[in-house]
Coordinates of N, CA, C and O in Angstrom, one line a residue:
M1 N -9.1 6.6 17.6 CA -9.9 5.8 16.8 C -9.9 6.2 15.4 O -8.6 7.9 15.4
I2 N -9.6 4.8 14.6 CA -9.0 4.9 13.1 C -10.1 5.4 12.7 O -10.6 4.4 12.3
E3 N -9.8 6.8 11.3 CA -10.9 6.8 11.1 C -10.0 6.5 8.9 O -9.1 6.7 9.2
V4 N -10.9 7.1 8.4 CA -10.8 5.7 7.0 C -11.8 7.5 5.7 O -12.9 7.0 5.5
E5 N -10.6 8.4 4.7 CA -11.4 8.9 4.3 C -10.9 9.0 3.0 O -9.3 8.7 2.6
L6 N -12.1 9.3 2.0 CA -11.9 9.1 0.1 C -10.9 10.8 -0.2 O -11.6 11.1 0.6
V7 N -9.5 10.5 -0.7 CA -9.4 11.9 -1.1 C -8.5 12.1 -2.7 O -9.0 11.0 -2.7
E8 N -8.4 13.0 -2.2 CA -8.0 13.2 -4.4 C -6.1 13.8 -4.5 O -6.7 14.3 -5.3
E9 N -5.5 13.9 -3.0 CA -4.1 14.9 -3.4 C -4.0 15.0 -1.7 O -4.9 14.2 -0.5
M10 N -2.9 14.1 -1.2 CA -2.1 13.6 -0.3 C -2.5 15.4 1.0 O -2.5 16.2 0.2
P11 N -2.5 14.7 1.6 CA -3.0 15.9 2.8 C -1.3 16.7 3.5 O -1.2 16.3 3.2
K12 N -2.4 17.9 2.9 CA -1.7 18.8 3.7 C -0.1 18.5 4.7 O 0.4 19.3 4.8
D13 N -0.9 18.6 5.7 CA -0.6 18.5 7.3 C 0.7 16.9 7.7 O 1.1 16.8 8.1
A14 N -0.2 15.8 5.9 CA 0.9 14.9 6.5 C 2.5 14.6 6.3 O 3.0 15.8 5.3
V15 N 3.4 14.1 6.7 CA 5.0 14.3 6.3 C 5.2 12.7 6.3 O 4.4 11.9 7.7
L16 N 5.6 12.2 5.4 CA 6.0 11.4 5.3 C 7.0 10.8 6.5 O 8.5 11.8 6.9
S17 N 7.1 9.4 6.6 CA 7.7 8.9 7.0 C 8.9 8.9 7.0 O 9.7 8.4 5.8
D18 N 10.5 8.1 7.8 CA 11.4 7.9 7.1 C 11.1 7.5 6.0 O 12.4 7.1 4.8
Y19 N 11.4 6.0 6.4 CA 11.4 4.7 4.9 C 11.2 6.2 3.7 O 11.4 5.8 2.5
A20 N 9.7 6.0 3.3 CA 9.0 6.7 3.0 C 9.9 7.7 1.6 O 10.4 8.5 1.1
V21 N 10.1 8.6 3.3 CA 11.1 9.9 2.6 C 12.7 9.5 1.1 O 12.8 9.2 0.4
S22 N 13.0 8.3 1.8 CA 13.9 7.3 1.3 C 13.4 6.3 0.6 O 14.8 7.5 -0.4
E23 N 12.9 6.3 -0.2 CA 12.4 5.2 -1.2 C 11.7 6.8 -2.0 O 12.1 6.5 -3.8
F24 N 11.6 8.0 -1.8 CA 11.2 8.6 -2.9 C 12.7 9.9 -3.4 O 12.8 9.7 -4.4
D25 N 13.4 9.3 -2.7 CA 14.7 10.2 -3.2 C 15.1 9.3 -4.2 O 16.8 9.8 -4.5
R26 N 15.0 7.5 -4.0 CA 15.5 7.1 -5.2 C 14.8 6.6 -6.3 O 15.4 6.1 -7.0
V27 N 13.5 7.4 -6.4 CA 13.2 6.7 -7.0 C 12.9 8.4 -9.0 O 12.6 9.6 -7.6
A28 N 14.2 8.8 -9.2 CA 13.2 10.0 -9.9 C 11.4 10.0 -10.3 O 10.4 9.3 -10.4
D29 N 11.7 11.8 -10.1 CA 9.9 12.1 -10.9 C 9.4 11.6 -9.5 O 7.5 11.4 -9.5
A30 N 9.8 11.0 -8.7 CA 9.2 10.6 -7.2 C 7.3 11.6 -7.4 O 6.3 11.4 -6.6
K31 N 7.3 12.9 -7.1 CA 6.3 13.2 -6.6 C 5.4 13.2 -7.9 O 4.1 13.5 -7.8
T32 N 5.5 13.6 -9.3 CA 5.4 13.2 -9.8 C 4.5 11.8 -10.3 O 2.8 12.0 -10.4
K33 N 4.7 11.0 -9.7 CA 4.2 9.7 -10.0 C 3.4 9.4 -8.4 O 1.9 8.8 -9.2
L34 N 3.7 10.3 -7.7 CA 3.1 9.9 -6.7 C 1.9 10.5 -7.0 O 0.2 9.6 -7.3
E35 N 1.7 11.9 -7.6 CA 0.4 12.5 -7.6 C -0.5 11.6 -8.8 O -1.5 11.9 -9.5
Y36 N 0.0 11.3 -10.5 CA -0.5 10.6 -11.2 C -1.0 9.6 -10.2 O -2.0 8.7 -10.6
L37 N -0.9 9.0 -9.6 CA -1.5 7.9 -8.8 C -2.3 8.0 -7.5 O -3.8 7.1 -7.6
I38 N -2.3 9.2 -7.3 CA -3.4 9.6 -6.6 C -4.5 9.4 -7.1 O -5.6 9.6 -7.0
K39 N -4.1 10.7 -9.1 CA -5.3 11.1 -9.5 C -6.2 10.3 -10.5 O -6.9 9.8 -10.5
N40 N -4.9 8.4 -10.4 CA -5.8 8.2 -11.3 C -6.1 6.4 -10.7 O -6.3 5.4 -11.1
S41 N -6.5 6.7 -9.4 CA -6.8 5.5 -8.3 C -7.9 5.8 -7.5 O -7.9 7.2 -6.9
R42 N -7.8 4.9 -6.5 CA -9.3 5.7 -5.7 C -8.3 5.3 -4.9 O -7.5 4.2 -4.6
T43 N -8.0 6.6 -3.5 CA -7.1 6.7 -2.8 C -7.3 7.0 -1.3 O -8.4 7.9 -1.4
W44 N -7.5 6.1 -0.1 CA -7.4 6.7 1.0 C -6.6 7.1 2.0 O -5.7 7.0 1.8
V45 N -6.8 8.3 2.4 CA -6.2 9.0 3.9 C -6.3 7.7 5.1 O -7.5 8.1 5.8
I46 N -5.7 7.5 6.2 CA -5.9 5.7 7.5 C -5.5 6.8 8.8 O -4.3 7.2 8.7
S47 N -6.3 7.6 8.9 CA -5.8 8.4 10.3 C -6.7 7.9 11.7 O -6.8 6.8 11.5
Y48 N -5.4 8.5 12.3 CA -5.4 8.1 14.0 C -6.0 9.7 14.6 O -4.6 10.2 15.3
F49 N -7.2 8.9 15.5 CA -7.1 9.8 16.4 C -6.9 11.4 15.3 O -5.9 12.9 15.9
G50 N -7.2 12.0 13.6 CA -7.2 12.7 13.3 C -5.3 13.6 12.3 O -5.5 14.5 12.5
E51 N -4.7 12.4 13.5 CA -3.2 11.8 12.4 C -3.2 11.7 12.0 O -3.6 9.7 11.6
P52 N -3.3 11.8 10.4 CA -2.5 10.9 9.2 C -1.3 10.2 9.6 O -0.6 10.3 10.0
M53 N -1.7 8.7 8.6 CA -1.3 7.4 9.2 C -0.3 7.1 8.3 O 0.6 6.9 8.1
M54 N -1.7 7.0 6.7 CA -1.3 6.2 5.6 C -1.9 6.6 5.1 O -3.3 6.6 4.8
M55 N -1.5 6.1 3.6 CA -2.3 7.0 2.2 C -2.2 5.1 1.3 O -1.6 4.4 1.4
I56 N -3.3 4.9 0.7 CA -3.7 3.4 0.6 C -4.2 3.5 -0.3 O -5.7 4.7 -0.7
G57 N -3.8 3.3 -2.0 CA -4.1 3.7 -3.1 C -4.9 1.9 -4.1 O -4.1 1.2 -4.3
L58 N -6.1 2.2 -5.0 CA -6.5 1.0 -5.2 C -6.2 1.6 -6.6 O -6.7 2.5 -7.5
Y59 N -5.4 0.0 -7.9 CA -6.2 0.5 -9.2 C -6.4 -0.5 -9.7 O -5.7 -1.3 -9.4
R60 N -6.9 -0.3 -11.1 CA -7.3 -1.5 -11.7 C -6.2 -2.7 -12.8 O -5.5 -0.7 -13.7
L61 N -5.6 -3.3 -13.3 CA -5.2 -3.5 -13.8 C -5.2 -3.8 -15.5 O -5.1 -2.8 -16.7
S62 N -6.4 -3.6 -15.3 CA -7.1 -2.8 -16.7 C -8.7 -2.7 -16.8 O -9.3 -3.3 -15.7
M63 N -9.1 -2.8 -18.1 CA -10.3 -1.8 -17.6 C -11.1 -3.4 -17.6 O -12.2 -3.3 -17.1
V64 N -11.1 -4.5 -18.4 CA -11.7 -5.9 -19.0 C -11.0 -7.1 -18.8 O -11.6 -8.2 -17.9
G65 N -9.9 -6.6 -17.6 CA -9.1 -7.6 -17.1 C -9.3 -8.5 -15.7 O -10.1 -7.5 -15.2
Y66 N -8.0 -8.7 -15.1 CA -8.6 -9.2 -13.7 C -7.3 -8.9 -12.6 O -6.3 -9.0 -13.1
G67 N -7.9 -8.1 -11.8 CA -6.8 -7.5 -10.1 C -6.6 -6.0 -9.9 O -7.0 -5.5 -11.0
T68 N -6.1 -6.4 -9.9 CA -7.0 -4.8 -8.5 C -4.2 -4.2 -7.8 O -4.3 -5.6 -7.1
R69 N -3.8 -3.3 -8.2 CA -3.1 -3.4 -7.5 C -3.0 -2.2 -6.8 O -3.7 -1.3 -6.8
V70 N -2.6 -2.6 -5.6 CA -2.7 -2.2 -4.5 C -1.2 -1.1 -3.8 O -0.4 -1.7 -4.8
W71 N -1.4 0.4 -3.9 CA -0.2 0.6 -3.4 C -0.2 1.5 -2.0 O -1.0 1.4 -1.5
M72 N 1.1 1.9 -0.8 CA -0.1 2.3 0.0 C 2.0 3.5 0.4 O 2.9 2.8 0.0
I73 N 1.4 4.1 1.4 CA 3.1 5.2 0.8 C 2.1 5.6 3.1 O 1.2 5.2 2.9
S74 N 3.6 5.1 3.8 CA 3.3 5.5 5.7 C 4.0 6.8 5.0 O 4.9 7.5 5.2
F75 N 3.2 7.6 6.3 CA 3.7 8.7 6.9 C 4.0 8.7 8.7 O 4.1 7.7 8.9
E76 N 4.5 9.7 9.1 CA 4.6 10.0 10.2 C 4.6 9.0 11.6 O 5.4 8.9 11.9
G77 N 3.9 9.5 11.7 CA 3.8 8.5 12.7 C 2.6 7.1 13.0 O 2.7 6.4 14.2
F78 N 2.9 6.6 12.1 CA 2.7 5.4 11.1 C 3.6 4.9 12.5 O 3.2 3.4 12.6
Q79 N 4.4 4.3 12.0 CA 5.7 3.3 13.3 C 5.4 4.0 14.9 O 5.3 2.4 15.6
F80 N 4.8 4.6 15.2 CA 4.3 4.7 16.3 C 2.5 3.8 16.5 O 2.6 3.1 18.3
E81 N 1.8 3.7 15.6 CA 1.0 3.1 15.9 C 0.5 2.0 15.0 O -0.6 1.4 14.8
Y82 N 1.5 0.6 14.9 CA 0.9 0.5 13.6 C 1.2 -0.8 13.8 O 0.0 -1.4 13.5
R83 N 0.5 -1.1 14.8 CA 0.1 -2.8 15.6 C -1.3 -2.5 15.0 O -2.0 -3.2 14.7
R84 N -2.1 -2.1 15.9 CA -2.8 -0.4 15.9 C -4.0 -0.7 14.1 O -4.5 -1.2 13.9
L85 N -2.8 -0.9 13.8 CA -3.3 -0.4 12.4 C -3.0 -1.4 11.2 O -3.6 -1.9 10.2
M86 N -2.0 -1.7 11.7 CA -1.5 -3.6 11.5 C -3.2 -3.9 10.9 O -3.1 -5.3 9.6
K87 N -3.6 -4.5 12.2 CA -4.4 -5.3 12.3 C -6.0 -5.4 11.3 O -6.9 -5.8 10.7
Y88 N -5.9 -3.8 11.6 CA -6.9 -2.9 10.7 C -7.2 -2.9 9.3 O -7.7 -3.3 8.5
L89 N -5.7 -2.9 8.4 CA -5.2 -3.0 7.4 C -5.8 -4.7 6.8 O -6.1 -4.9 6.1
R90 N -5.3 -5.1 7.7 CA -5.1 -6.7 7.7 C -6.7 -7.5 7.6 O -7.5 -7.6 6.3
R91 N -7.5 -7.0 7.8 CA -8.9 -7.6 7.7 C -10.1 -6.1 6.8 O -10.4 -7.1 6.1
G92 N -9.1 -4.8 6.3 CA -9.7 -4.6 5.2 C -9.5 -4.3 4.0 O -10.4 -5.3 3.2
L93 N -8.4 -5.3 4.1 CA -7.7 -6.3 2.4 C -9.2 -7.0 2.7 O -8.7 -8.0 1.3
R94 N -8.9 -8.3 3.7 CA -9.6 -9.7 3.6 C -11.3 -9.6 3.5 O -11.4 -10.0 2.4
R95 N -11.1 -8.0 3.4 CA -13.0 -7.8 3.4 C -13.1 -6.9 2.0 O -14.1 -7.2 0.9
L96 N -11.5 -6.7 1.0 CA -11.8 -6.0 0.0 C -11.7 -7.1 -1.1 O -11.8 -6.8 -1.7
L97 N -11.1 -8.2 -0.6 CA -10.3 -9.5 -1.0 C -12.3 -10.0 -1.7 O -12.7 -9.9 -2.9
C98 N -13.1 -9.3 -1.3 CA -14.4 -10.5 -1.3 C -14.5 -9.9 -2.6 O -15.9 -10.5 -3.5
V99 N -14.5 -8.4 -2.8 CA -15.1 -7.4 -3.8 C -14.1 -7.7 -5.5 O -15.1 -8.1 -6.3
C100 N -12.8 -7.5 -5.0 CA -11.8 -7.8 -6.1 C -11.2 -8.8 -6.2 O -10.8 -9.4 -7.5
Q101 N -10.8 -9.7 -6.0 CA -11.4 -11.3 -5.3 C -9.2 -11.8 -6.2 O -8.7 -12.2 -6.4
H102 N -8.4 -10.6 -6.4 CA -7.6 -10.2 -5.9 C -6.4 -9.2 -6.0 O -7.0 -8.2 -7.4
L103 N -5.9 -9.1 -5.2 CA -4.2 -7.6 -5.4 C -3.4 -7.9 -5.2 O -3.1 -9.3 -5.1
S104 N -3.5 -7.3 -5.8 CA -1.1 -7.4 -6.0 C -0.3 -6.3 -6.2 O -0.9 -5.6 -6.1
M105 N 0.6 -6.9 -5.3 CA 1.2 -5.1 -5.1 C 3.5 -5.3 -5.2 O 2.8 -6.7 -5.4
A106 N 3.3 -4.2 -6.1 CA 5.0 -4.8 -5.4 C 6.2 -4.3 -4.9 O 5.9 -3.2 -4.3
V107 N 6.3 -5.2 -3.9 CA 7.7 -5.0 -2.9 C 8.9 -4.7 -3.6 O 9.4 -5.3 -4.3
C108 N 9.6 -3.9 -2.4 CA 11.0 -3.2 -3.3 C 11.6 -4.4 -1.8 O 11.4 -4.2 -1.0
L109 N 12.9 -4.9 -2.6 CA 13.5 -6.6 -2.0 C 14.7 -5.6 -1.1 O 15.0 -6.3 -0.4
D110 N 14.8 -4.2 -1.5 CA 16.5 -4.3 -0.5 C 15.9 -4.0 0.7 O 17.2 -3.1 1.3
N111 N 14.9 -4.3 1.2 CA 14.4 -3.6 2.3 C 13.2 -5.4 2.8 O 12.4 -4.9 2.5
R112 N 14.6 -5.9 4.2 CA 13.5 -7.5 4.3 C 12.6 -6.0 4.9 O 11.4 -7.4 5.2
T113 N 12.2 -5.6 5.8 CA 10.7 -5.0 6.5 C 10.0 -4.4 5.9 O 8.5 -5.2 5.9
N114 N 9.7 -4.6 4.6 CA 9.1 -4.7 3.2 C 8.3 -5.8 2.7 O 7.4 -5.9 2.6
V115 N 8.8 -7.0 2.9 CA 8.9 -8.3 2.6 C 7.0 -8.9 4.4 O 6.8 -9.0 3.6
R116 N 8.7 -8.5 5.7 CA 7.5 -8.9 6.1 C 6.2 -7.6 6.3 O 5.3 -9.3 6.7
F117 N 6.2 -7.2 5.4 CA 5.0 -5.8 6.3 C 3.8 -6.6 4.5 O 3.1 -6.9 5.8
A118 N 4.7 -6.8 3.8 CA 3.7 -7.5 2.8 C 3.1 -8.8 3.5 O 1.9 -9.3 3.0
E119 N 3.7 -9.7 3.6 CA 3.4 -11.1 4.2 C 2.3 -11.0 5.4 O 1.5 -11.8 5.4
H120 N 3.1 -10.2 6.8 CA 2.6 -9.8 7.7 C 0.3 -9.5 7.4 O -0.3 -9.8 7.4
L121 N 0.6 -8.4 5.6 CA -0.8 -8.8 6.0 C -1.9 -9.6 4.7 O -2.5 -9.2 4.4
G122 N -1.1 -10.5 4.5 CA -1.3 -11.8 3.7 C -1.3 -11.9 1.9 O -1.6 -13.0 1.5
F123 N -0.3 -11.1 2.0 CA 0.1 -11.1 0.8 C 1.5 -11.8 0.7 O 1.8 -12.7 1.1
T124 N 1.4 -13.0 -0.7 CA 2.6 -14.0 -1.0 C 2.6 -13.7 -2.1 O 2.6 -13.4 -2.6
R125 N 4.6 -14.6 -2.9 CA 5.4 -13.2 -3.3 C 5.5 -14.7 -4.4 O 4.7 -15.6 -4.1
T126 N 4.6 -13.8 -5.6 CA 4.2 -14.4 -7.1 C 5.6 -14.1 -8.1 O 5.9 -13.2 -7.8
G127 N 6.2 -15.1 -8.9 CA 6.9 -14.1 -10.1 C 8.4 -14.1 -9.8 O 8.8 -14.4 -8.0
K128 N 9.1 -14.4 -10.3 CA 10.4 -13.8 -11.4 C 10.5 -12.0 -10.1 O 10.3 -11.5 -10.7
P129 N 11.6 -12.0 -9.2 CA 12.3 -10.5 -9.0 C 12.1 -9.6 -10.0 O 12.9 -10.1 -11.4
F130 N 12.1 -7.9 -10.7 CA 11.9 -7.0 -11.4 C 13.4 -6.1 -11.2 O 13.1 -5.4 -10.2
L131 N 14.3 -5.6 -11.7 CA 14.8 -4.1 -12.0 C 13.7 -3.1 -13.1 O 13.9 -3.4 -13.1
E132 N 13.7 -2.1 -11.6 CA 13.1 -1.0 -12.3 C 14.2 0.2 -10.9 O 14.4 0.5 -10.4
N133 N 14.8 1.8 -11.9 CA 15.5 2.0 -12.0 C 16.3 1.8 -10.4 O 16.6 2.5 -9.2
E134 N 17.2 0.9 -11.2 CA 18.4 -0.5 -10.0 C 17.7 -0.6 -8.9 O 18.9 -0.8 -8.0
L135 N 16.0 -0.6 -8.7 CA 15.7 -1.6 -7.3 C 15.6 -2.9 -7.6 O 15.1 -2.7 -8.8
R136 N 15.8 -3.8 -7.0 CA 14.6 -5.2 -6.9 C 13.6 -5.3 -6.0 O 13.5 -4.9 -5.0
F137 N 12.3 -4.6 -6.8 CA 11.0 -5.0 -7.2 C 10.6 -6.6 -7.1 O 11.3 -7.4 -8.1
Q138 N 9.1 -6.9 -6.2 CA 9.0 -8.4 -6.7 C 7.6 -8.5 -6.4 O 6.7 -7.5 -5.8
Y139 N 6.3 -8.9 -7.1 CA 5.0 -8.7 -6.9 C 4.4 -9.5 -5.6 O 5.4 -10.7 -5.8
F140 N 3.5 -9.1 -4.7 CA 2.8 -10.3 -3.9 C 1.8 -9.9 -4.7 O 1.6 -9.2 -5.0
E141 N 0.9 -11.4 -3.9 CA -1.0 -11.6 -4.1 C -1.4 -12.1 -3.7 O -0.7 -12.0 -2.0
M142 N -2.4 -11.8 -3.3 CA -3.2 -11.7 -2.6 C -4.9 -12.6 -3.4 O -5.3 -11.7 -3.9
R143 N -5.0 -13.8 -2.9 CA -6.0 -14.4 -3.9 C -7.5 -14.6 -2.9 O -7.1 -15.5 -1.8
S144 N -8.7 -14.3 -3.8 CA -10.3 -15.0 -2.9 C -10.4 -16.3 -3.6 O -10.1 -17.1 -4.7
L145 N -10.3 -17.1 -2.4 CA -10.6 -18.7 -2.3 C -11.8 -18.8 -2.7 O -12.6 -20.0 -3.4
Y146 N -13.6 -18.2 -2.5 CA -14.8 -18.0 -2.4 C -14.9 -17.4 -3.6 O -16.2 -17.3 -3.9
G147 N -14.5 -16.4 -4.8 CA -15.6 -15.4 -5.2 C -16.0 -15.0 -4.6 O -15.5 -14.3 -3.4
R148 N -17.2 -14.9 -5.1 CA -17.4 -12.9 -4.8 C -18.7 -13.7 -3.6 O -18.6 -14.7 -3.8
A149 N -17.7 -12.3 -2.3 CA -19.7 -13.0 -1.8 C -20.7 -12.3 -2.0 O -20.6 -11.4 -1.9

């Protein structure tokens, strides 16, 4: 059974996936940045039968502006249950789009799996790639066609 819990810190028993660990190793002060993200956004942990699979956060790009940024971190068990979780995430993001109307995420282009992940969830590329900490990123977005539900 998939459960979603609003949290204010990373679960103690969660082990980052191999990819998340490699991404943390490439980014300076990754733990500090993650703590900042968790503290300054609405953050949920998605669990499957009590085991944390993924952490997802949302933060507004500005108080009066338009759009919400999405960030995600996968935990160790995600790779084994990704099919169920991807269907769940896709449905959840579509429902969230009814409220937020515009979602965006920055995707690291160094790994094709990241791009496929974002596209499978329904995000499309926007703008030009940019460099941050010597890594190539590009924004992906998802927009509501109908406005507020």
